[in-house]
Coordinates of C-alpha atoms and ligand atoms in Angstrom, one line a residue:
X120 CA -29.1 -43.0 -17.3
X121 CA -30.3 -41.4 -14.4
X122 CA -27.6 -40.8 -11.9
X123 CA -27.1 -42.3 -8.9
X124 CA -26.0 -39.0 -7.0
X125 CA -23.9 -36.5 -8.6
X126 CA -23.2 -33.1 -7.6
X127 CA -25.5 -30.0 -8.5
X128 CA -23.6 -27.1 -9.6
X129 CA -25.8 -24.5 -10.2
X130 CA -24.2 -21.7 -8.3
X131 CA -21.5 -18.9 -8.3
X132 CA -19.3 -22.2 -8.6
X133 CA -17.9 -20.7 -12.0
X134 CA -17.1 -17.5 -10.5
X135 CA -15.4 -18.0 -7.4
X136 CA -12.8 -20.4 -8.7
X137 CA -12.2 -18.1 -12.0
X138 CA -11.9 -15.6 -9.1
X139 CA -9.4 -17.8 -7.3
X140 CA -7.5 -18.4 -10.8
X141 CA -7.4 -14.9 -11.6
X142 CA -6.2 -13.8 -8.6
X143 CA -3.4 -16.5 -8.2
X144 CA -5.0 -17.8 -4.7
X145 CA -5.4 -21.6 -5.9
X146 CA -3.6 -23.6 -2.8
X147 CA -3.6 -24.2 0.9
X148 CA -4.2 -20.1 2.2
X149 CA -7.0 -18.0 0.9
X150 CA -10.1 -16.4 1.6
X151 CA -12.9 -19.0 0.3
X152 CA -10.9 -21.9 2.8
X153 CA -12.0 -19.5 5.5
X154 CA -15.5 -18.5 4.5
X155 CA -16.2 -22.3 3.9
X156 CA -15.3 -23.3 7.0
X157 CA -17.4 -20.2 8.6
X158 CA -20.4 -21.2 6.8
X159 CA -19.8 -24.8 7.7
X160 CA -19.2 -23.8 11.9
X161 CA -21.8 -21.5 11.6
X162 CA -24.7 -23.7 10.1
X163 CA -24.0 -26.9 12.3
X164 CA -23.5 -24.5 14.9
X165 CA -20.0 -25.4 16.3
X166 CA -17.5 -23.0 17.0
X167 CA -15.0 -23.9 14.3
X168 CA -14.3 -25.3 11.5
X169 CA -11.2 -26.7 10.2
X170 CA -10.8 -27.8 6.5
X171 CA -8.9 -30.7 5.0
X172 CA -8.8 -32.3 1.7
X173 CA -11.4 -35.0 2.6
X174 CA -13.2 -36.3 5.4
X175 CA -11.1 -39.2 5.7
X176 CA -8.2 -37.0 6.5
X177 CA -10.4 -35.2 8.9
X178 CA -11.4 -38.5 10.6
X179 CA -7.8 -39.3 10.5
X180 CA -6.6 -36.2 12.8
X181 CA -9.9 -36.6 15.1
X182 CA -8.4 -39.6 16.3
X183 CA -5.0 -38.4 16.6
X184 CA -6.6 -35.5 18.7
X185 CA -8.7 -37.1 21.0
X186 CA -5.5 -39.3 22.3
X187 CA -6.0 -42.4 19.9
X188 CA -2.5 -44.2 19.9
X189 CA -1.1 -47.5 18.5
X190 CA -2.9 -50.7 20.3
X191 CA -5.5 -48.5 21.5
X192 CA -9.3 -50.1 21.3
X193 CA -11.4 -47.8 19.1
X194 CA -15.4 -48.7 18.5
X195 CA -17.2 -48.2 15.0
X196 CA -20.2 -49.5 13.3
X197 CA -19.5 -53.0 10.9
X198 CA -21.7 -51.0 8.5
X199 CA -19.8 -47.9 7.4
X200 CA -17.9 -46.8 4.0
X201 CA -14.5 -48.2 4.5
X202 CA -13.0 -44.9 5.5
X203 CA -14.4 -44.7 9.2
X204 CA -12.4 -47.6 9.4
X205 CA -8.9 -46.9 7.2
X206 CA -8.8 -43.6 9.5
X207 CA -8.8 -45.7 12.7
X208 CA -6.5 -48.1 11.5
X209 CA -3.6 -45.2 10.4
X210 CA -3.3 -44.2 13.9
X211 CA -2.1 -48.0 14.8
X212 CA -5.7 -48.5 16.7
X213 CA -7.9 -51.6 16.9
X214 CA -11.2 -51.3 15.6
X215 CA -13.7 -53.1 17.5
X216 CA -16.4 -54.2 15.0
X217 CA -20.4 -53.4 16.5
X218 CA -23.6 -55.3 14.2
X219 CA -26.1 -52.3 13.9
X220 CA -29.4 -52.1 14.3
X221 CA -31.9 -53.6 12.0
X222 CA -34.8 -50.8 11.8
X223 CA -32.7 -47.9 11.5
X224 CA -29.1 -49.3 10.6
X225 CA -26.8 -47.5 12.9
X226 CA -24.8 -49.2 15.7
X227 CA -26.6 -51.5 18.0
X228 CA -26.4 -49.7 20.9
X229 CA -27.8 -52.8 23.2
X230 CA -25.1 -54.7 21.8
X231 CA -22.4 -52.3 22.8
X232 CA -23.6 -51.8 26.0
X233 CA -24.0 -55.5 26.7
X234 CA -20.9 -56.4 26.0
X235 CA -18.9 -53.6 27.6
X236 CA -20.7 -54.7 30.7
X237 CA -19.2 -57.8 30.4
X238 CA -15.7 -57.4 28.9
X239 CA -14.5 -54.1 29.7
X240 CA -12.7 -53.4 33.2
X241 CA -11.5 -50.4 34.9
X242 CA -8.0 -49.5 34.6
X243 CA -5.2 -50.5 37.6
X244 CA -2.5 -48.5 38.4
X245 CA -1.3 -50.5 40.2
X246 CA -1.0 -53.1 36.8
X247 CA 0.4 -50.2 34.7
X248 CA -3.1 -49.2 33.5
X249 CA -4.5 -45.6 33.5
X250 CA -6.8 -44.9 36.0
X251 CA -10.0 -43.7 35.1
X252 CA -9.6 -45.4 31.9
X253 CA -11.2 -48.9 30.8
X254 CA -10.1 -51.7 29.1
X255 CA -10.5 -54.8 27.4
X256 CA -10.5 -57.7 29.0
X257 CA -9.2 -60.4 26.4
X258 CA -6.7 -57.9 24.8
X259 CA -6.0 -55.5 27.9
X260 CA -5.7 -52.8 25.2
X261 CA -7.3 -49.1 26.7
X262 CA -10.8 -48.6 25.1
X263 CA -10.7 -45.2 23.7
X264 CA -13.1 -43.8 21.4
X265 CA -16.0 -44.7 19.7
X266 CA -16.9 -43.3 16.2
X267 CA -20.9 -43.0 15.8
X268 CA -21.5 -43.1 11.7
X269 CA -24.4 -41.4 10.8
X270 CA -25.2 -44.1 8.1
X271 CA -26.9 -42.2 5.1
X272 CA -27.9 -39.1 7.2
X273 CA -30.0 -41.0 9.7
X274 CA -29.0 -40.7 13.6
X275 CA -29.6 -42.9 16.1
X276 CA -29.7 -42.8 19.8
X277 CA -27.0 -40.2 20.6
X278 CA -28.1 -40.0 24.2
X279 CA -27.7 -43.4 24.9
X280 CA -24.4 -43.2 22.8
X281 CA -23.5 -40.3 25.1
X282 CA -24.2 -41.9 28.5
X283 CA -22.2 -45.1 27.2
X284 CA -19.3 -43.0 26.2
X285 CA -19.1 -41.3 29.5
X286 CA -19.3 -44.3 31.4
X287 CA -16.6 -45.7 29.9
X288 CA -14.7 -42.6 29.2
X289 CA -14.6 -43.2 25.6
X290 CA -13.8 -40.0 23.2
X291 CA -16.8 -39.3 20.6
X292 CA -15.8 -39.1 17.1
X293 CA -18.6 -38.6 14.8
X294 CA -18.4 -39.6 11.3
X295 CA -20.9 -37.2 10.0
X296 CA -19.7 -37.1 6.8
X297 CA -23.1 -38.1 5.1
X298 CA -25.0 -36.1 7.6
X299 CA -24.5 -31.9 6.5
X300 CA -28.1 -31.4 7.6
X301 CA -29.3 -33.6 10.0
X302 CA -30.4 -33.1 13.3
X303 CA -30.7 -35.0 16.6
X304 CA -32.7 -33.1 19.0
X305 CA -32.7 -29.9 17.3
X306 CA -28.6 -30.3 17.4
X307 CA -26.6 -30.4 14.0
X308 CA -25.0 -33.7 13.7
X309 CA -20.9 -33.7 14.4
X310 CA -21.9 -31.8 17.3
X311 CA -22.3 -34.7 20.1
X312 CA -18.3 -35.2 21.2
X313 CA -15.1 -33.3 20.6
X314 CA -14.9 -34.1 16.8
X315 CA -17.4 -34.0 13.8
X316 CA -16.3 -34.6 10.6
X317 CA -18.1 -33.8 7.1
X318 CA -17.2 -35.0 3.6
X319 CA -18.0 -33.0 0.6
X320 CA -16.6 -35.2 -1.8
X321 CA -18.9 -36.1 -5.4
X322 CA -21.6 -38.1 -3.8
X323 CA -22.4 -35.7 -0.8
X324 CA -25.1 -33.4 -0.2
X325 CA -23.0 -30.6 -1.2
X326 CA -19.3 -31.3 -3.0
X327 CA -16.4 -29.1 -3.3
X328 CA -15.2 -31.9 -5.5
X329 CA -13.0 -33.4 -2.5
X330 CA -12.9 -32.0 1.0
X331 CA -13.5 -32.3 4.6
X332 CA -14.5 -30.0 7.6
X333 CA -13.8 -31.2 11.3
X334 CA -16.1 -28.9 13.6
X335 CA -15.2 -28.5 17.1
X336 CA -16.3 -26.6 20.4
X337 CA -12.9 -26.3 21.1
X338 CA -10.4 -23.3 20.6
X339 CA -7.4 -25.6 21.5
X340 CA -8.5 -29.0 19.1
X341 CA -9.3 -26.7 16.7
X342 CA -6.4 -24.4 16.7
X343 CA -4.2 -28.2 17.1
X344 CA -6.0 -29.8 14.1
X345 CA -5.3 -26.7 11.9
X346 CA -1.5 -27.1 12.8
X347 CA -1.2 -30.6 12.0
X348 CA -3.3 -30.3 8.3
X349 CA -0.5 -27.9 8.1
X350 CA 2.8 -29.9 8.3
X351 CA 2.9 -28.4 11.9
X352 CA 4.4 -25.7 11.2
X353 CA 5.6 -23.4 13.9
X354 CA 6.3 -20.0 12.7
X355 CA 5.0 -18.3 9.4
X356 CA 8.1 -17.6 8.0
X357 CA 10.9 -20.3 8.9
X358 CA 10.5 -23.9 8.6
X359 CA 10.4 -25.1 11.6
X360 CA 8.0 -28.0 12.9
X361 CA 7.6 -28.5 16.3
X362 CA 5.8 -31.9 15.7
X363 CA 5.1 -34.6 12.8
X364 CA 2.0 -33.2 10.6
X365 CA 0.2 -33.6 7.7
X366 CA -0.5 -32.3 4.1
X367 CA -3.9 -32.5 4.8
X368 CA -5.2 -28.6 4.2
X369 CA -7.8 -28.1 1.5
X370 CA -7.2 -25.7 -1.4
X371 CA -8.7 -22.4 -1.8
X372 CA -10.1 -23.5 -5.4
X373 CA -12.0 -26.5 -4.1
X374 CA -12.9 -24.3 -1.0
X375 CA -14.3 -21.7 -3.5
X376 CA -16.8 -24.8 -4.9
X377 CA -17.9 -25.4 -1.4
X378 CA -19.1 -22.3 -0.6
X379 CA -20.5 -21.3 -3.4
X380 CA -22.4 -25.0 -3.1
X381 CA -23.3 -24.1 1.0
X382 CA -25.0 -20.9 -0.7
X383 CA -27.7 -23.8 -2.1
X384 CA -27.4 -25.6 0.8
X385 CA -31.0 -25.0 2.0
X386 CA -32.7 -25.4 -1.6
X387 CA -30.6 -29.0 -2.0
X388 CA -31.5 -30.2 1.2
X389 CA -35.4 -28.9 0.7
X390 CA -35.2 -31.1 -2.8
X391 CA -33.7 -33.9 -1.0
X392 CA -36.2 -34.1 1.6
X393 CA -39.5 -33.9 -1.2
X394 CA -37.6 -36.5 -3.1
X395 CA -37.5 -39.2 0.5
X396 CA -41.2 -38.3 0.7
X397 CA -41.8 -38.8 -2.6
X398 CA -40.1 -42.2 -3.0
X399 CA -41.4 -43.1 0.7
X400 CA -45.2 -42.4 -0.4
X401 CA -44.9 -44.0 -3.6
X402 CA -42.8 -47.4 -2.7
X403 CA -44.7 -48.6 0.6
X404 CA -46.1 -51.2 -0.3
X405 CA -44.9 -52.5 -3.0
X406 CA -43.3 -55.7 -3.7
X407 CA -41.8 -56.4 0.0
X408 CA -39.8 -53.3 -0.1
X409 CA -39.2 -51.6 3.3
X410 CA -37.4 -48.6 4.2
X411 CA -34.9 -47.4 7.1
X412 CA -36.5 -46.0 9.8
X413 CA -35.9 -42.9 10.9
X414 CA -36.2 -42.4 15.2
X415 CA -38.3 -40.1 16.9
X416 CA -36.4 -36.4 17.6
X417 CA -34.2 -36.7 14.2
X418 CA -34.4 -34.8 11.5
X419 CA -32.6 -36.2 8.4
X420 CA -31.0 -34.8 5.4
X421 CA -32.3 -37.9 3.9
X422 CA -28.9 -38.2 1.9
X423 CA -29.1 -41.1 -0.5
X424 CA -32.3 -43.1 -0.4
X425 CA -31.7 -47.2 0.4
X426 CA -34.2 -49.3 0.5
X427 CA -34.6 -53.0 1.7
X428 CA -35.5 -55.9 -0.7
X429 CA -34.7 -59.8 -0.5
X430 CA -34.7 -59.2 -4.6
X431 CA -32.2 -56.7 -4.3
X432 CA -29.2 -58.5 -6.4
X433 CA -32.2 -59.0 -9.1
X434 CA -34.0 -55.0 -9.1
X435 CA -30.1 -53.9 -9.3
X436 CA -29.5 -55.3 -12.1
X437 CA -32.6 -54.8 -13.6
X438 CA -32.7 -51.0 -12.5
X439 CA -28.8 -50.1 -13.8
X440 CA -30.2 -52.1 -17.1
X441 CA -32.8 -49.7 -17.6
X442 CA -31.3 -46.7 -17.3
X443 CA -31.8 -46.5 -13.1
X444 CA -28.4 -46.3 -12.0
X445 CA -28.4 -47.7 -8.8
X446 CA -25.8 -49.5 -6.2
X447 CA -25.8 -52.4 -3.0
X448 CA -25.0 -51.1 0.3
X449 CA -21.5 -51.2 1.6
X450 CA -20.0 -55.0 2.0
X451 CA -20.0 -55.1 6.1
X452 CA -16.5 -54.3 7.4
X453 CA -15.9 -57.5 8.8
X454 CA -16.3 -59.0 5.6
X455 CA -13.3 -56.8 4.2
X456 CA -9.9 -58.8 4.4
X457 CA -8.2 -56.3 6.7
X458 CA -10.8 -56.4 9.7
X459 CA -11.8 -60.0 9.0
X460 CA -10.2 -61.3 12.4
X461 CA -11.0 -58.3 14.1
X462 CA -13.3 -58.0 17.0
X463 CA -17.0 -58.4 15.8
X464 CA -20.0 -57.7 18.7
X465 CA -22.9 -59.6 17.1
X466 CA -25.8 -61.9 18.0
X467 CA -27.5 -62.7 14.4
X468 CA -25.4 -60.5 12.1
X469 CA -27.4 -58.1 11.1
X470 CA -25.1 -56.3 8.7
X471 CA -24.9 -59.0 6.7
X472 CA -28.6 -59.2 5.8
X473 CA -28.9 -55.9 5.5
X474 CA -26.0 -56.3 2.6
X475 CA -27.3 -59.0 1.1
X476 CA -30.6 -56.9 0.9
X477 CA -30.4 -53.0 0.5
X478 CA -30.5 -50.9 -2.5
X479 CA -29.4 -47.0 -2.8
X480 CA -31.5 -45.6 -5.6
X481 CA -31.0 -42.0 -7.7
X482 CA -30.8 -39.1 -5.2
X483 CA -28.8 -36.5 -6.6
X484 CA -29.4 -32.7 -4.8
X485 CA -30.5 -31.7 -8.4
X486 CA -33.1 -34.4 -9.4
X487 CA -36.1 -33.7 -11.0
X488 CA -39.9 -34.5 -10.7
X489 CA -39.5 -36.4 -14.0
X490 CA -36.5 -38.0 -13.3
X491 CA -38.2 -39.4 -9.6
X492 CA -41.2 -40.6 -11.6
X493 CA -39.3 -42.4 -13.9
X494 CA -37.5 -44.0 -11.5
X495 CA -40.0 -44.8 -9.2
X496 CA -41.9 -46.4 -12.6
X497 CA -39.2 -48.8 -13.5
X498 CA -39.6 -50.5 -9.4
X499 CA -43.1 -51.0 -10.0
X500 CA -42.5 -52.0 -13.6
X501 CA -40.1 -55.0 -12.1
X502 CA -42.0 -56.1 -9.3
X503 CA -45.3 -56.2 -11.4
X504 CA -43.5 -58.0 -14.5
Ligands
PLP55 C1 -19.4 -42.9 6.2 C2 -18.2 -42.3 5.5 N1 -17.1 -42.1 6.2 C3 -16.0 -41.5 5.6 C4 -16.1 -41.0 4.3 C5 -14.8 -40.4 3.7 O1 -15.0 -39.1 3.2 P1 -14.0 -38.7 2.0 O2 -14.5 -39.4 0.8 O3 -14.3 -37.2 1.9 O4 -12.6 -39.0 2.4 C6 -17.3 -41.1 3.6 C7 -17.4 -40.6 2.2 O5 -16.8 -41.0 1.3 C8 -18.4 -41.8 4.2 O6 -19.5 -42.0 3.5

């Protein structure tokens, strides 16, 4: 079976955790936790980097730090991996659901702006509201982030998701978990508001197993979200907590497996781009298959190639029965029990469509010529049966 995407481990990975066992640094303090989120900071080009044992953790204490509170209004894409959404949801928030776009799959932007236009309203003092701050008219609940997802690496109009966000003073959380890579404008992804997050779980471009980086601009946030992936712990030697934290720091010995992996970083990410241009030249055009597009000004990492089909329900099968392993795109948030009454900005549901009709095909970091062909054989082999 050809994988669908599994990590590449081809490094010093052996090395630096035997280093880590035989020098007894396996847990929350070490050297590698530091280096990795160096390397991480200094590739994306933020000016830190805090670790944490997944990006859902880290997209957890984003929220917490840029103010989100209980009955607060935060914004996110209806097509997402369910975690943009559980992280929302921990700090007591309400999501409010956004269809995305249908060419390049990333919130609908036109949507969102319509509809803030007509249903958010500046805050009154005078009513008890903060000024400066807007709200929703049919809950008055404060609107106060929005959380971009870079769906599968691709970006989509961050400047018009910038000048949205500061008209309505929303806080920008980037869930750039799939995105180690891509660009926007020549500008790392994760690097548009106060928080990016990345996810180097066993799917990602690069995997320290399980783990998460939150990148930041800012010496306070960052100096903040270490403390609370730390229990909030005061003082190095007595146990005192000046707040309620988390167990949310990641391990030296996973830490040791992402850096070691961010030393292939460049090769992965070249082998994932030949392999998009690869399956892009040879699938156009057949059967009715179409592909996300990618906007002008980004560059993607081109993380796990999807594909559109109104066969898709039939090639998956056929595919994962022919030794293709291959999976549908995420079921559309609002069609999850928990967010099913929530707020949903749509006109024709896109996100369903695009459920009911994308596939994500073998992309591994590692994959082969051979293993590309073979792939790409088997499409063509089931739409020319
Ligand atoms: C879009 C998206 N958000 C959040 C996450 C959560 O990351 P993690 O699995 O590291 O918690 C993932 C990856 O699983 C993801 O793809």
């Amino acid at each position: 079976m050809i994988p669908l995407s599994v990590p590449h481990l081809n490094g010093n990975e052996w090395e630096y955790v035997k280093d880590c066992l035989d020098t007894g640094w396996i847990s929350s303090a070490g050297s590698y936790v530091n280096r990795f989120e160096q390397m991480i900071a200094e590739y994306t080009g933020a000016r830190y980097g805090v670790a944490c044992m997944n990006g859902t953790a880290g997209l957890h204490l984003a929220q917490l730090l840029s103010g989100v509170k209980q009955g607060d209004h935060v914004i996110a894409p209806n097509i997402t991996f369910v975690a943009t959404l559980n992280a929302v949801t921990y700090t007591g928030a309400e999501p409010i659901l956004v269809d995305v776009n249908p060419e390049n799959w990333q919130m609908d932007l036109d949507l969102l702006e319509d509809f803030l236009g007509k249903n958010a309203y500046p805050g009154n003092p005078g009513a008890g509201e903060e000024e400066g701050r807007y709200y929703l008219q049919s809950t008055r609940r404060p609107l106060k982030a929005i959380v971009p997802v870079h769906v599968l690496g691709n970006v989509g109009d961050m400047d018009k998701l910038l000048s949205i966000a500061l008209k309505y003073n929303l806080a920008v959380i980037e869930d750039s978990t799939e995105s180690l890579g891509s660009f926007y404008k020549g500008k790392h992804t994760g690097r548009f508001g106060k928080f990016g997050v990345f996810s180097f779980n066993g799917n990602k471009i690069i995997s320290a197993g399980g783990g998460g980086m939150m990148v930041t601009d800012d010496e306070e946030l960052a100096k903040k979200a270490k403390h609370l992936t730390t229990q909030a712990k005061a003082s190095p030697e007595e146990y005192y907590h000046d707040e309620i934290g988390y167990n949310y720091r990641l391990v030296n010995v996973l830490a040791a497996i992402g850096v070691a992996q961010m030393e292939q970083f460049p090769a992965l990410l070249a082998n994932k781009r030949k392999m998009d241009a690869f399956y892009r030249s040879e699938l156009a055009g057949v059967g009715d298959i179409t592909f996300q597009q990618v906007p002008d000004g980004v560059e993607t990492n081109c993380w796990l190639f999807t594909f559109k089909t109104a066969r898709m329900w039939e090639l998956l099968q056929f595919l994962n029965n022919n030794g293709v392993q291959s999976r549908p795109f995420w079921v559309p948030m609002h069609s999850l029990p928990m967010f099913a009454k929530k707020i949903y900005v749509s006109q024709d549901n896109v996100a369903a469509g695009i459920y009911e009709s994308c596939i994500s095909i073998p992309s591994s970091g590692g994959i082969t010529q051979q293993e590309l062909e073979e792939v790409v054989e088997q499409i063509k082999h089931f739409y020319n049966r």
